[in-house]
Amino acid sequence: GAGVSQSPSNKVTEKGKDVELRCDPISGHTALYWYRQRLGQGLEFLIYFQGNSAPDKSGLPSDRFSAERTGESVSTLTIQRTQQEDSAVYLCASSAIQRAHYYEQYFGPGTRLTVT
Amino acid sequence: DAKTTQPPSMDCAEGRAANLPCNHSTISGNEYVYWYRQIHSQGPQYIIHGLKNNETNEMASLIITEDRKSSTLILPHATLRDTAVYYCIVRANTNAGKSTFGDGTTLTVKP
C-alpha cells in the first residue's frame, strides 16, 4: 500500500517568508510525528499527534513553528518568518496504535528546506 | 527515553556479517530496543525491535544482553545497499513520539 508522503520534496525560500510543509500519513495510522534533521545530524523530535488528543508540542524550537492535523489524516507544519538556521530536512512519520501499544514508525521521504 | 551510545562509523566487507553495537545502560524495564536505518537522502526505515529476547526477521537479527544494557544488530550477509546510518533507540511502547534518534552509526559496506 501507499507509504507516508510529503510535499514538497524540496523548498527554497527567502529569509523572513513563511512556509508550509505537508504530510499524508499511512491510512489508518492514528499517530503522526514531525522531526527535523540538520545536515549530518540525527533526528530532532518536533511534535506528535495522536487521534483527537492535544498534540505534544514539546519539541517545537520556537513559536515560529506550528503544526495542525485534520482528524487522523493530513498534517501541515508551518514555519513563520523563516531563518537560515531553519534549513534542514523535515521528516514526517506515522504509526499504528493498538491497545495503547505504539508500533514502529513509518517515515516519509522528507522535505528539504533551504532558507536563503 | 533512555540514552543510547553507538560508534560513529564502521566498515564491513560485502558478503560478511555486519555487527552493530549499541549501549543503553539506563534502559528501563518497559523500554524496547528499536533499530532503524537511513539510506542517504531517504527517510529512516524500521528494521527490528525487541524487549529482552533475541529477535530475527528477514532483514536482521537483534541480540540483547541478559542485563539489557546493550544490544547488537546483525546483518548476516551485508550488501552494498546496506550502506546507511543505523540508529538504535530505546523507548517504552506506551510512549509515542519522543523517540530520540542520536547520531547513529554510519555503516559502509565495501566491495
CSV table of C-alpha atoms in Angstrom, one decimal, chain A residues 31 33 35 37 40-45 48 56 58 91 95 97 100-110 112, chain B residues 32 34 36 38 40-46 49 87 89 91-104:
chain,number,residue,atom,x,y,z
A,31,ALA,CA,-0.2,8.7,15.4
A,33,TYR,CA,5.1,12.8,14.1
A,35,TYR,CA,11.1,15.6,13.1
A,37,GLN,CA,17.2,16.7,10.6
A,40,GLY,CA,24.9,15.3,9.1
A,41,GLN,CA,22.9,15.1,12.4
A,42,GLY,CA,20.3,12.8,13.9
A,43,LEU,CA,16.6,13.4,14.0
A,44,GLU,CA,15.2,16.1,16.4
A,45,PHE,CA,11.6,15.5,17.6
A,48,TYR,CA,3.4,14.4,17.9
A,56,ASP,CA,2.7,17.0,22.2
A,58,SER,CA,7.3,19.9,23.5
A,91,LEU,CA,10.6,14.3,8.2
A,95,SER,CA,2.4,4.7,13.3
A,97,ILE,CA,-1.6,2.1,17.8
A,100,ALA,CA,-2.0,1.7,23.9
A,101,HIS,CA,0.8,-0.2,22.2
A,102,TYR,CA,2.7,2.0,19.7
A,103,TYR,CA,4.1,0.2,16.8
A,104,GLU,CA,7.1,1.1,14.6
A,105,GLN,CA,7.2,4.4,12.8
A,106,TYR,CA,7.0,4.7,9.0
A,107,PHE,CA,8.8,7.7,7.7
A,108,GLY,CA,8.2,9.8,4.6
A,109,PRO,CA,11.0,10.9,2.3
A,110,GLY,CA,11.2,14.3,3.9
A,112,ARG,CA,14.4,19.6,2.2
B,32,TYR,CA,12.1,-1.7,24.0
B,34,TYR,CA,14.4,-0.4,18.2
B,36,TYR,CA,16.1,2.0,12.2
B,38,GLN,CA,18.6,5.8,7.0
B,40,HIS,CA,21.3,8.6,2.0
B,41,SER,CA,18.5,11.1,1.1
B,42,GLN,CA,15.7,8.9,2.3
B,43,GLY,CA,13.6,8.8,5.5
B,44,PRO,CA,14.5,6.3,8.2
B,45,GLN,CA,13.3,2.7,7.8
B,46,TYR,CA,12.3,0.4,10.6
B,49,HIS,CA,12.8,-4.3,17.7
B,87,TYR,CA,20.0,4.3,14.7
B,89,ILE,CA,16.6,3.8,20.0
B,91,ARG,CA,11.5,3.7,24.2
B,92,ALA,CA,8.5,2.4,26.0
B,93,ASN,CA,5.8,1.3,23.7
B,94,THR,CA,3.3,3.3,25.7
B,95,ASN,CA,5.3,6.5,25.0
B,96,ALA,CA,4.9,7.6,21.4
B,97,GLY,CA,6.6,10.4,19.6
B,98,LYS,CA,9.6,11.3,21.6
B,99,SER,CA,11.9,8.8,20.2
B,100,THR,CA,15.4,10.3,20.4
B,101,PHE,CA,17.4,9.4,17.4
B,102,GLY,CA,21.1,10.1,18.2
B,103,ASP,CA,23.8,10.4,15.5
B,104,GLY,CA,23.8,6.7,14.8
